[in-house]
Coordinates of C-alpha atoms in Angstrom, one line a residue:
Chain A
M28 CA 28.6 17.2 -9.4
Q29 CA 28.6 15.0 -12.5
M30 CA 25.5 15.3 -14.6
G31 CA 23.2 12.4 -14.1
K32 CA 19.7 11.2 -15.1
I33 CA 16.5 11.5 -13.1
I34 CA 14.4 8.7 -14.4
V35 CA 10.6 8.8 -14.2
L36 CA 8.7 5.6 -14.7
A37 CA 5.5 6.6 -16.6
E38 CA 2.1 5.1 -16.1
F39 CA -1.0 5.5 -18.2
A40 CA -4.7 5.6 -17.2
E41 CA -7.4 5.1 -19.8
G42 CA -4.9 5.7 -22.6
A43 CA -3.6 9.0 -21.3
L44 CA -0.5 9.8 -19.2
A45 CA -1.5 9.4 -15.6
D46 CA -1.8 12.5 -13.4
A47 CA 0.6 10.9 -11.0
T48 CA 3.2 10.6 -13.7
R49 CA 2.7 14.3 -14.6
E50 CA 3.3 15.2 -11.0
L51 CA 6.6 13.2 -11.0
L52 CA 7.7 14.9 -14.1
T53 CA 7.1 18.3 -12.7
R54 CA 9.2 17.7 -9.6
A55 CA 11.8 15.7 -11.5
R56 CA 12.4 18.8 -13.7
D57 CA 12.6 21.1 -10.6
I58 CA 15.2 18.8 -9.0
A59 CA 17.1 18.3 -12.3
S60 CA 17.3 22.0 -13.0
A61 CA 18.6 22.9 -9.6
A62 CA 21.0 19.9 -9.4
G63 CA 22.3 20.0 -13.0
H64 CA 20.8 16.7 -14.1
T65 CA 18.6 15.7 -17.0
V66 CA 15.1 14.0 -17.0
T67 CA 14.4 10.7 -18.7
V68 CA 10.9 9.4 -18.9
V69 CA 10.5 5.6 -19.4
A70 CA 7.1 4.6 -20.9
F71 CA 5.8 1.2 -21.8
G72 CA 3.8 -0.1 -24.7
D73 CA 3.4 1.1 -28.3
Q74 CA 0.5 3.4 -27.2
A75 CA 2.9 5.2 -24.9
R76 CA 4.8 7.0 -27.8
D77 CA 2.2 9.7 -28.3
G78 CA 1.7 10.1 -24.5
V79 CA 5.2 11.3 -23.9
R80 CA 6.0 13.1 -27.1
E81 CA 5.5 16.5 -25.6
V82 CA 6.3 16.0 -21.9
D83 CA 8.9 18.1 -20.2
A84 CA 11.8 15.6 -20.3
D85 CA 15.1 15.5 -22.1
E86 CA 14.8 11.9 -23.2
A87 CA 11.9 9.4 -23.6
V88 CA 12.7 5.7 -23.6
I89 CA 9.8 3.8 -25.2
I90 CA 9.8 0.1 -24.2
S91 CA 7.8 -1.4 -27.1
G92 CA 6.4 -4.8 -27.8
P93 CA 3.4 -6.8 -26.9
T94 CA 4.8 -8.1 -23.6
V95 CA 4.6 -4.7 -22.0
A96 CA 1.2 -3.6 -23.4
T97 CA -0.2 -4.3 -19.9
Y98 CA 1.7 -4.0 -16.7
H99 CA 3.8 -7.1 -16.2
P100 CA 6.2 -7.3 -13.2
E101 CA 8.9 -9.4 -14.8
T102 CA 9.2 -7.7 -18.2
Y103 CA 8.8 -4.2 -16.8
E104 CA 11.5 -4.8 -14.2
R105 CA 14.0 -6.3 -16.7
A106 CA 13.3 -3.5 -19.2
I107 CA 13.9 -0.8 -16.6
G108 CA 17.1 -2.6 -15.4
E109 CA 18.4 -2.1 -18.9
V110 CA 17.7 1.6 -18.9
L111 CA 19.5 2.2 -15.6
S112 CA 23.2 3.0 -15.8
D113 CA 26.0 4.4 -13.7
D114 CA 24.8 7.9 -14.3
T115 CA 21.3 7.3 -12.9
A116 CA 20.9 9.9 -10.2
L117 CA 17.4 9.1 -9.1
V118 CA 14.5 6.8 -10.1
M119 CA 11.0 8.2 -9.4
V120 CA 7.9 6.0 -9.5
S121 CA 4.4 6.5 -8.2
N122 CA 3.3 4.5 -5.2
T123 CA 0.9 2.4 -7.3
T124 CA 0.9 -1.3 -7.9
M125 CA 3.8 -0.7 -10.3
G126 CA 5.7 1.3 -7.7
M127 CA 5.0 -1.1 -4.9
D128 CA 6.2 -3.9 -7.2
L129 CA 9.2 -2.5 -8.9
G130 CA 10.6 0.2 -6.5
A131 CA 11.9 -2.1 -3.9
S132 CA 13.0 -4.9 -6.2
L133 CA 14.9 -2.4 -8.5
A134 CA 16.6 -0.9 -5.5
A135 CA 17.6 -4.3 -4.2
R136 CA 18.8 -5.6 -7.6
Q137 CA 20.8 -2.4 -8.2
N138 CA 21.9 -2.1 -4.6
L139 CA 20.5 1.4 -4.4
P140 CA 19.0 3.1 -1.3
M141 CA 15.2 3.6 -1.5
V142 CA 12.6 5.8 0.2
A143 CA 9.0 4.7 0.0
Y144 CA 5.7 6.6 0.5
C145 CA 7.2 10.0 -0.3
T146 CA 4.9 13.0 -0.1
D147 CA 7.6 15.6 -0.7
L148 CA 11.0 15.9 -2.4
V149 CA 12.9 19.2 -2.0
L150 CA 16.5 20.2 -2.6
E151 CA 17.9 21.9 0.5
D152 CA 21.4 23.3 0.1
G153 CA 22.2 20.8 -2.6
T154 CA 20.8 17.8 -0.6
L155 CA 17.6 16.1 -1.8
V156 CA 15.3 15.6 1.2
A157 CA 12.3 13.3 1.1
T158 CA 9.4 13.4 3.4
S159 CA 8.0 9.9 3.8
Q160 CA 4.6 9.1 5.3
V161 CA 4.8 6.1 7.5
Y162 CA 2.9 4.4 10.4
G163 CA -0.4 4.7 8.6
G164 CA 0.1 8.4 8.1
K165 CA 0.6 9.1 11.8
L166 CA 4.3 9.9 11.4
N167 CA 6.5 11.6 8.8
A168 CA 10.2 10.8 8.3
E169 CA 12.6 13.3 6.8
V170 CA 15.2 11.5 4.9
E171 CA 18.3 12.5 2.8
V172 CA 18.3 11.0 -0.7
P173 CA 21.6 10.7 -2.4
L174 CA 21.5 11.9 -6.0
T175 CA 24.1 9.3 -6.9
G176 CA 21.5 6.6 -7.5
A177 CA 18.4 6.1 -5.4
V178 CA 14.8 5.0 -5.8
V179 CA 11.8 6.9 -4.5
T180 CA 8.1 5.9 -4.6
V181 CA 5.8 8.9 -4.4
I182 CA 2.2 8.9 -3.2
P183 CA 0.0 10.3 -6.1
G184 CA -1.4 13.7 -5.4
S185 CA 1.4 14.8 -3.1
W186 CA 2.1 17.9 -5.2
P187 CA 0.5 19.5 -8.2
S188 CA 1.7 19.0 -11.8
D189 CA 2.5 22.0 -13.9
P190 CA 0.4 21.5 -17.1
S191 CA 2.1 24.5 -18.8
R192 CA 5.4 22.7 -19.0
R193 CA 6.0 21.1 -22.4
G194 CA 9.1 19.7 -24.1
T195 CA 10.3 17.7 -27.0
P196 CA 12.2 14.8 -25.5
A197 CA 14.6 12.8 -27.7
I198 CA 12.8 9.5 -28.3
R199 CA 14.7 6.3 -27.9
E200 CA 13.1 2.9 -28.6
Q201 CA 14.0 -0.2 -26.7
A202 CA 12.5 -3.6 -27.4
A203 CA 10.7 -5.2 -24.5
P204 CA 12.1 -8.5 -23.1
S205 CA 10.1 -11.7 -23.3
P206 CA 8.8 -13.1 -20.0
E207 CA 10.6 -16.2 -18.7
A208 CA 9.0 -17.1 -15.5
L209 CA 5.7 -15.2 -15.3
E210 CA 2.8 -15.6 -17.8
L211 CA 0.0 -13.0 -18.0
R212 CA -3.1 -15.1 -18.5
R213 CA -5.7 -12.4 -18.7
V214 CA -6.6 -8.9 -17.7
I215 CA -9.8 -8.5 -15.7
E216 CA -11.5 -5.2 -16.2
A217 CA -13.1 -3.3 -13.3
E218 CA -16.4 -4.6 -12.3
S219 CA -19.2 -2.7 -13.9
G220 CA -22.9 -3.1 -14.6
Q221 CA -23.4 -5.7 -11.9
D222 CA -23.5 -3.1 -9.1
V223 CA -24.0 0.6 -8.6
D224 CA -21.3 2.9 -9.8
I225 CA -20.0 4.7 -6.7
T226 CA -18.1 7.2 -8.9
K227 CA -21.5 8.6 -10.1
A228 CA -23.1 9.1 -6.7
D229 CA -23.6 12.6 -5.2
I230 CA -23.6 11.3 -1.6
L231 CA -21.5 8.4 -0.4
V232 CA -22.1 6.7 2.9
S233 CA -18.7 5.1 3.3
V234 CA -17.9 2.6 6.0
G235 CA -14.7 1.2 7.3
R236 CA -13.4 -1.1 10.0
G237 CA -15.6 0.7 12.6
I238 CA -18.6 -1.0 11.2
E239 CA -17.4 -4.0 13.2
D240 CA -19.8 -6.6 12.0
P241 CA -21.4 -7.4 8.6
D242 CA -24.8 -7.3 10.3
N243 CA -24.2 -3.6 10.9
L244 CA -24.1 -2.9 7.2
E245 CA -27.9 -2.9 7.3
L246 CA -27.6 0.4 9.3
A247 CA -25.4 1.9 6.5
D248 CA -27.9 0.7 3.8
E249 CA -30.8 2.3 5.7
L250 CA -28.9 5.5 6.1
A251 CA -27.9 5.6 2.5
E252 CA -31.6 5.0 1.5
A253 CA -32.7 7.8 3.8
I254 CA -30.0 10.3 2.7
G255 CA -30.3 9.5 -1.0
G256 CA -26.8 8.1 -1.3
V257 CA -24.9 5.0 -2.0
V258 CA -22.8 2.8 0.4
S259 CA -19.1 2.6 -0.3
C260 CA -16.3 1.4 1.9
S261 CA -12.6 1.2 2.7
R262 CA -10.4 -1.8 1.8
P263 CA -10.8 -3.9 5.1
V264 CA -14.6 -4.2 4.5
V265 CA -14.0 -5.7 1.0
D266 CA -11.2 -7.9 2.3
A267 CA -13.6 -9.3 4.9
G268 CA -16.0 -10.1 2.1
W269 CA -18.7 -7.9 3.5
L270 CA -19.1 -5.7 0.4
P271 CA -18.0 -6.2 -3.2
R272 CA -14.9 -4.7 -4.7
S273 CA -17.0 -2.4 -6.8
R274 CA -17.8 -0.5 -3.6
Q275 CA -14.1 0.1 -2.6
V276 CA -12.7 3.6 -2.5
G277 CA -8.9 4.1 -2.5
K278 CA -5.7 3.2 -4.3
S279 CA -6.7 -0.2 -5.4
G280 CA -10.4 0.7 -5.6
K281 CA -12.3 3.6 -7.1
T282 CA -11.4 7.3 -7.0
V283 CA -14.5 9.3 -6.1
K284 CA -15.4 13.0 -6.0
P285 CA -18.9 13.1 -4.6
K286 CA -20.6 16.2 -3.3
V287 CA -20.7 14.7 0.1
Y288 CA -18.4 11.9 1.5
L289 CA -19.6 10.6 4.8
A290 CA -16.7 8.5 6.2
L291 CA -18.0 6.3 9.0
G292 CA -15.5 4.3 11.1
I293 CA -12.7 5.0 8.5
S294 CA -9.3 5.8 10.0
G295 CA -7.9 7.3 6.8
A296 CA -5.0 5.2 5.8
P297 CA -3.0 6.9 3.0
E298 CA -4.3 4.4 0.4
H299 CA -7.9 5.3 1.2
L300 CA -7.3 9.1 1.3
Q301 CA -5.8 8.8 -2.2
G302 CA -9.3 7.8 -3.5
M303 CA -11.5 10.4 -1.8
K304 CA -9.6 13.5 -0.7
D305 CA -11.0 15.6 -3.5
A306 CA -14.6 15.1 -2.5
E307 CA -16.5 18.4 -2.3
L308 CA -17.5 18.0 1.4
I309 CA -16.0 15.4 3.7
I310 CA -17.7 14.5 7.0
A311 CA -15.8 12.0 9.1
V312 CA -17.0 10.2 12.2
N313 CA -14.5 8.0 14.1
N314 CA -14.1 7.4 17.8
D315 CA -10.4 7.9 17.5
E316 CA -9.9 11.7 17.5
R317 CA -6.3 11.2 16.3
A318 CA -7.4 9.3 13.1
P319 CA -5.8 10.8 10.0
I320 CA -9.2 11.0 8.3
F321 CA -9.8 14.2 10.3
D322 CA -6.8 15.9 8.6
V323 CA -8.6 15.8 5.2
A324 CA -12.2 16.0 6.5
H325 CA -14.0 19.4 6.6
F326 CA -16.2 18.4 9.5
G327 CA -15.6 15.6 12.1
A328 CA -17.1 13.9 15.1
T329 CA -16.2 11.2 17.5
A330 CA -19.7 9.9 18.0
D331 CA -20.4 6.1 17.9
I332 CA -21.2 5.4 14.3
L333 CA -23.5 2.5 15.3
D334 CA -25.6 4.9 17.2
L335 CA -25.3 7.7 14.7
M336 CA -26.4 5.8 11.6
P337 CA -29.9 4.9 12.8
A338 CA -30.3 8.3 14.6
L339 CA -29.5 10.2 11.4
A340 CA -31.6 7.9 9.2
E341 CA -34.6 8.4 11.6
K342 CA -34.2 12.1 11.5
L343 CA -34.0 12.2 7.7
T344 CA -36.9 9.9 7.3
G345 CA -39.0 11.9 9.8
R346 CA -38.1 15.1 8.0
A347 CA -39.1 13.7 4.6
G348 CA -42.3 12.3 6.0
Chain B
M24 CA 4.9 -27.4 -2.5
K25 CA 6.9 -25.7 0.2
I26 CA 5.7 -22.3 1.2
V27 CA 7.7 -19.9 3.4
V28 CA 5.8 -17.0 4.9
L29 CA 8.0 -14.1 6.0
M30 CA 6.7 -12.2 9.0
K31 CA 7.6 -9.2 11.1
D32 CA 6.0 -7.4 14.0
V33 CA 5.4 -3.7 14.1
P34 CA 4.3 -1.1 16.7
D35 CA 0.6 -1.4 17.5
L36 CA -1.0 1.8 16.1
V37 CA -3.7 1.6 18.8
D38 CA -1.0 3.0 21.1
E39 CA 0.2 6.6 21.0
L40 CA 3.4 6.9 19.0
E41 CA 5.9 8.7 21.1
V42 CA 8.7 10.6 19.3
E43 CA 11.8 11.7 21.3
D44 CA 14.5 13.9 19.8
G45 CA 13.3 13.1 16.3
V46 CA 13.3 9.3 16.8
L47 CA 10.3 7.0 17.4
A48 CA 10.5 5.7 20.9
L49 CA 10.1 1.9 20.5
E50 CA 11.0 0.8 24.0
D51 CA 7.6 0.9 25.6
M52 CA 5.5 0.1 22.6
T53 CA 3.4 -3.0 22.1
F54 CA 4.3 -5.0 19.0
V55 CA 1.8 -6.9 16.8
P56 CA 2.2 -9.0 13.7
S57 CA 2.1 -6.7 10.6
E58 CA -1.5 -7.1 9.4
W59 CA -0.5 -7.8 5.8
D60 CA 1.9 -10.6 7.0
D61 CA -1.1 -12.1 8.8
Q62 CA -2.9 -12.0 5.5
A63 CA 0.0 -13.8 3.8
L64 CA 0.0 -16.4 6.5
E65 CA -3.7 -17.0 6.1
E66 CA -3.4 -17.4 2.3
A67 CA -0.6 -19.9 2.8
L68 CA -2.7 -21.9 5.3
L69 CA -5.7 -21.9 2.8
I70 CA -3.4 -23.2 0.1
K71 CA -2.2 -25.9 2.5
E72 CA -5.8 -26.9 3.3
E73 CA -7.2 -26.7 -0.2
E74 CA -4.3 -27.8 -2.4
G75 CA -1.7 -29.3 -0.1
A76 CA 1.5 -27.7 1.0
D77 CA 4.1 -27.5 3.8
V78 CA 3.9 -24.0 5.4
F79 CA 7.0 -22.6 7.1
V80 CA 6.9 -19.3 8.8
A81 CA 10.0 -17.2 9.4
A82 CA 10.8 -14.1 11.5
I83 CA 13.8 -12.2 12.6
D84 CA 14.6 -12.1 16.3
T85 CA 14.3 -8.4 16.9
G86 CA 12.5 -8.8 20.2
D87 CA 9.7 -11.1 21.3
V88 CA 8.8 -12.8 18.0
D89 CA 8.2 -16.2 19.7
T90 CA 4.5 -15.5 20.4
M91 CA 4.0 -14.5 16.7
L92 CA 5.7 -17.7 15.6
Y93 CA 3.8 -19.9 18.1
T94 CA 0.6 -18.3 17.0
A95 CA 1.4 -19.2 13.4
L96 CA 2.0 -22.8 14.5
A97 CA -1.3 -22.8 16.4
K98 CA -3.0 -21.6 13.3
G99 CA -1.7 -24.5 11.3
A100 CA 1.8 -23.7 10.1
D101 CA 4.1 -26.8 10.0
Q102 CA 7.3 -25.2 11.1
A103 CA 8.6 -22.0 12.6
V104 CA 12.0 -20.5 12.0
K105 CA 13.6 -17.7 14.0
I106 CA 16.6 -16.0 12.4
V107 CA 18.8 -15.2 15.4
G108 CA 21.7 -12.8 15.9
D109 CA 22.5 -9.6 17.6
F110 CA 19.6 -7.7 16.1
S111 CA 17.9 -4.6 17.5
R112 CA 14.3 -3.3 17.2
T113 CA 15.6 -0.7 14.8
L114 CA 16.7 -3.2 12.1
T115 CA 15.9 -1.6 8.7
N116 CA 13.9 -3.3 6.0
R117 CA 17.1 -3.6 3.9
E118 CA 18.8 -5.4 6.7
R119 CA 15.7 -7.6 7.3
A120 CA 15.5 -8.4 3.5
K121 CA 19.2 -9.4 3.5
L122 CA 18.7 -11.8 6.4
F123 CA 15.5 -13.2 4.9
A124 CA 17.3 -13.6 1.5
D125 CA 20.2 -15.4 3.1
F126 CA 17.9 -17.8 4.9
L127 CA 15.8 -18.4 1.7
R128 CA 18.9 -19.3 -0.3
T129 CA 19.1 -22.6 1.6
A130 CA 15.4 -23.0 2.4
S131 CA 14.4 -24.6 -0.9
A132 CA 11.0 -22.8 -0.9
D133 CA 8.8 -23.1 -4.0
L134 CA 6.7 -20.1 -3.0
V135 CA 7.5 -17.3 -0.6
L136 CA 4.6 -15.2 0.7
T137 CA 4.8 -12.0 2.7
G138 CA 2.7 -8.9 3.3
V139 CA 2.5 -6.4 0.5
Q140 CA 3.6 -3.7 2.9
A141 CA 4.0 -2.8 6.6
I142 CA 3.5 0.4 8.4
D143 CA 7.2 1.0 8.9
D144 CA 8.4 0.3 5.3
L145 CA 10.4 3.5 5.1
D146 CA 13.2 2.0 3.0
G147 CA 11.1 -0.3 0.8
Q148 CA 8.7 -3.2 1.1
I149 CA 10.1 -6.6 2.2
A150 CA 8.6 -8.5 -0.8
G151 CA 10.3 -6.5 -3.4
L152 CA 13.6 -6.1 -1.4
V153 CA 13.9 -9.9 -0.8
A154 CA 12.9 -10.7 -4.4
G155 CA 15.4 -8.2 -5.8
A156 CA 18.1 -9.6 -3.5
L157 CA 17.4 -13.2 -4.6
G158 CA 16.7 -12.4 -8.2
V159 CA 13.5 -14.5 -8.2
V160 CA 10.2 -13.7 -10.1
H161 CA 7.9 -11.7 -7.9
A162 CA 4.7 -9.7 -7.8
S163 CA 3.0 -7.5 -5.2
V164 CA -0.5 -6.3 -4.5
V165 CA -1.5 -9.9 -5.0
R166 CA -4.5 -12.0 -3.8
D167 CA -6.2 -15.3 -4.7
V168 CA -3.0 -17.4 -4.8
H169 CA -3.4 -21.0 -5.9
T170 CA -0.9 -23.7 -6.8
A171 CA -1.2 -26.4 -9.4
D172 CA 1.2 -28.6 -11.4
G173 CA 4.2 -26.9 -9.8
Q174 CA 3.0 -23.5 -10.8
V175 CA 1.6 -20.6 -8.9
Q176 CA -1.5 -18.7 -10.1
F177 CA -2.5 -15.4 -8.6
I178 CA -4.4 -12.2 -9.2
Q179 CA -2.5 -8.9 -9.2
E180 CA -4.6 -5.8 -8.5
Y181 CA -3.9 -2.8 -10.7
S182 CA -5.6 0.5 -9.8
G183 CA -9.3 1.4 -10.2
G184 CA -10.5 -2.2 -9.7
R185 CA -8.6 -3.5 -12.8
M186 CA -6.8 -6.8 -12.2
A187 CA -4.6 -9.4 -14.0
E188 CA -4.3 -13.1 -13.6
F189 CA -0.8 -14.5 -13.7
S190 CA 0.9 -17.9 -13.7
A191 CA 4.4 -18.1 -12.3
K192 CA 7.1 -20.8 -12.4
T193 CA 8.6 -21.6 -9.0
P194 CA 10.4 -20.4 -7.0
A195 CA 8.3 -17.2 -6.8
L196 CA 7.8 -14.5 -4.2
L197 CA 4.5 -12.7 -3.8
G198 CA 3.5 -9.7 -1.7
V199 CA 0.0 -10.5 -0.5
Q200 CA -2.6 -7.7 -0.2
A201 CA -5.4 -9.8 1.2
A202 CA -6.1 -13.5 1.8
R203 CA -9.3 -15.1 0.4
K204 CA -10.7 -15.2 3.9
P205 CA -10.1 -13.0 7.0
P206 CA -7.1 -14.3 9.0
R207 CA -8.2 -17.0 11.4
Y208 CA -8.4 -16.6 15.1
V209 CA -6.8 -18.9 17.6
T210 CA -7.3 -18.8 21.3
I211 CA -4.5 -17.9 23.7
A212 CA -5.1 -21.3 25.3
K213 CA -4.2 -23.0 22.0
V214 CA -1.1 -20.8 21.5
R215 CA 0.0 -21.8 25.0
Q216 CA -0.6 -25.4 24.3
V217 CA 1.6 -25.1 21.2
Q218 CA 4.3 -23.3 23.2
K219 CA 4.6 -26.4 25.3
S220 CA 4.7 -28.9 22.5
G221 CA 5.8 -27.0 19.4
E222 CA 9.3 -26.0 18.5
I223 CA 10.9 -23.0 16.9
T224 CA 14.0 -23.7 14.8
E225 CA 16.7 -21.2 15.2
V226 CA 18.9 -20.2 12.3
E227 CA 21.9 -18.0 12.6
G228 CA 21.7 -14.8 10.6
N229 CA 24.7 -12.5 9.7
L230 CA 24.2 -8.8 9.0
T231 CA 26.3 -7.4 6.2
E232 CA 26.4 -4.0 4.7
T233 CA 23.2 -2.8 3.0
P234 CA 22.3 0.6 1.6
T235 CA 21.4 2.9 4.4
L236 CA 19.3 6.1 4.7
A237 CA 20.2 9.2 6.6
V238 CA 17.0 9.9 8.5
R239 CA 17.1 13.5 9.8
R240 CA 14.1 13.1 12.0
V241 CA 10.7 11.5 12.5
Y242 CA 7.8 13.7 13.6
Q243 CA 4.1 13.8 13.9
P244 CA 2.8 15.7 10.9
V245 CA 1.0 19.0 11.4
A246 CA -2.0 18.6 9.1
Q247 CA -2.5 21.4 6.6
G248 CA -6.1 21.3 7.5
H249 CA -8.2 19.7 10.2
A250 CA -11.8 19.0 10.5
E251 CA -14.0 21.3 12.4
M252 CA -14.9 18.9 15.3
W253 CA -18.4 18.5 16.6
G254 CA -17.8 16.2 19.5
D255 CA -19.5 12.9 20.2
D256 CA -23.2 13.8 20.9
V257 CA -25.1 11.7 18.4
D258 CA -28.2 14.0 18.1
E259 CA -26.0 17.1 17.7
V260 CA -23.8 15.4 15.1
A261 CA -26.9 14.2 13.2
E262 CA -28.4 17.7 13.2
N263 CA -25.2 19.2 11.9
I264 CA -25.0 16.7 9.1
I265 CA -28.6 17.5 8.1
R266 CA -27.9 21.2 8.2
L267 CA -24.9 20.8 5.8
L268 CA -27.0 18.7 3.4
E269 CA -29.6 21.3 3.5
D270 CA -27.0 24.0 2.7
K271 CA -25.9 22.0 -0.3
K272 CA -29.5 21.4 -1.3
L273 CA -29.0 17.7 -1.3
L274 CA -31.9 16.7 0.9
R275 CA -35.0 15.2 -0.7
G276 CA -38.5 16.4 0.2

């Protein structure tokens, strides 16, 4: 097999290389070593230079310039397009906004096959096999990925990174393209100060679609009050306008690690699990016993949450009184 | 402003997913519009109502998509297009994207909206695949889409609650995460009424070669862990939760 490049698209969180990117680099090296390929990391913005200086990659391409300081779909895609070449064996990107945005479009532009929502990538007898989580986490698909040019998007947290791996990649600079059709007007930082910070709470009473009606949020508020916790939620509750975005747990919301995460009426879509699976103790209540939330919860019940919330609040209040 | 909304239907996850010989058995499943496509349609209808636009909705004929299209018309879409051909339920997203892209090349759309994802996006999300095939500007994980002066403004969500506001020249294609309001409901009676008076335009689609994946098998995952289950007795569940909180010394008083 001809030597090719495994390209990892890097992301940064709060100025540091994102954990999800470190995970990609760890697996990229495993695959590259076994298949006789090299690893290239592509990072964006002038601040990225320090972040990739010591990662375990053979080459680091720094896309520099003001137009890539913040994620920008058009400039990022065009810059990556210039990095890809005939010897690209695999492009790995996390299943974040950037991955959702660029993975499929790069694959289509380059006419490469793509596997989305990967949770595992292993070489089996020289064939790269991806496990993809589909149908809301209810099914897995096992798919062969040709190492002759393919794109994979990987769900963060799917495997651990190896912090002991260090390297001295050859740094190559590439000027960022200017946007032609898409103008970044402003970045809106995460809401803070106007509401409680759910990442600081010891106990989260988190509600999902099972809350059914905004009037039922009062039950969650009363339970949170009785239990000494804070109400958080999954995406559909925010999309319905029932709770503010500052309360949202998951991929596009907050990542939380409370002492207790009480998931009420939350099915456990992969995007939600991404934001809460590392909580110390997860108790899930959902009337669908097949709900994926039970696969990450420590304790579970199929009780009706609309009955449970007031009953639990009453017991807690009576106990305290 | 002409807006085209790309829609597809997917298996209803309320049903049990049956796998036979490593393949998802689709024959007896109920299909529903992908929930994110519904969000895209709602956002298009809100733009139409608030800022003025013609809303077209398009779907590929992989089964009974007529009800989905008539429902879109009943909700307020101006025209419905069905891309017809010899297409099976197992059409891949790459094939769908190719058919949608071919249709859009002659549709003169200013703005194309579709769901940010669907539950069966094994080989990529439609938004990115169609945008890549057409070479048009695009963004996904988008909400709050507005149009003004021939441009499109929208919010793209990053992670952790961070967001960015963009302005795009047309034509543009956006993968919608959520509409500004929950998707509207229409009665079955209204859909039936539209079925009698409304029309679906059929457009021929031709499948050509697209990158394919060798899927070894589909299977129900065996969870590495599973919750210790307490059943459905409310009192018992409440007592168990209190006991755990006591063990962790998290109860007040």
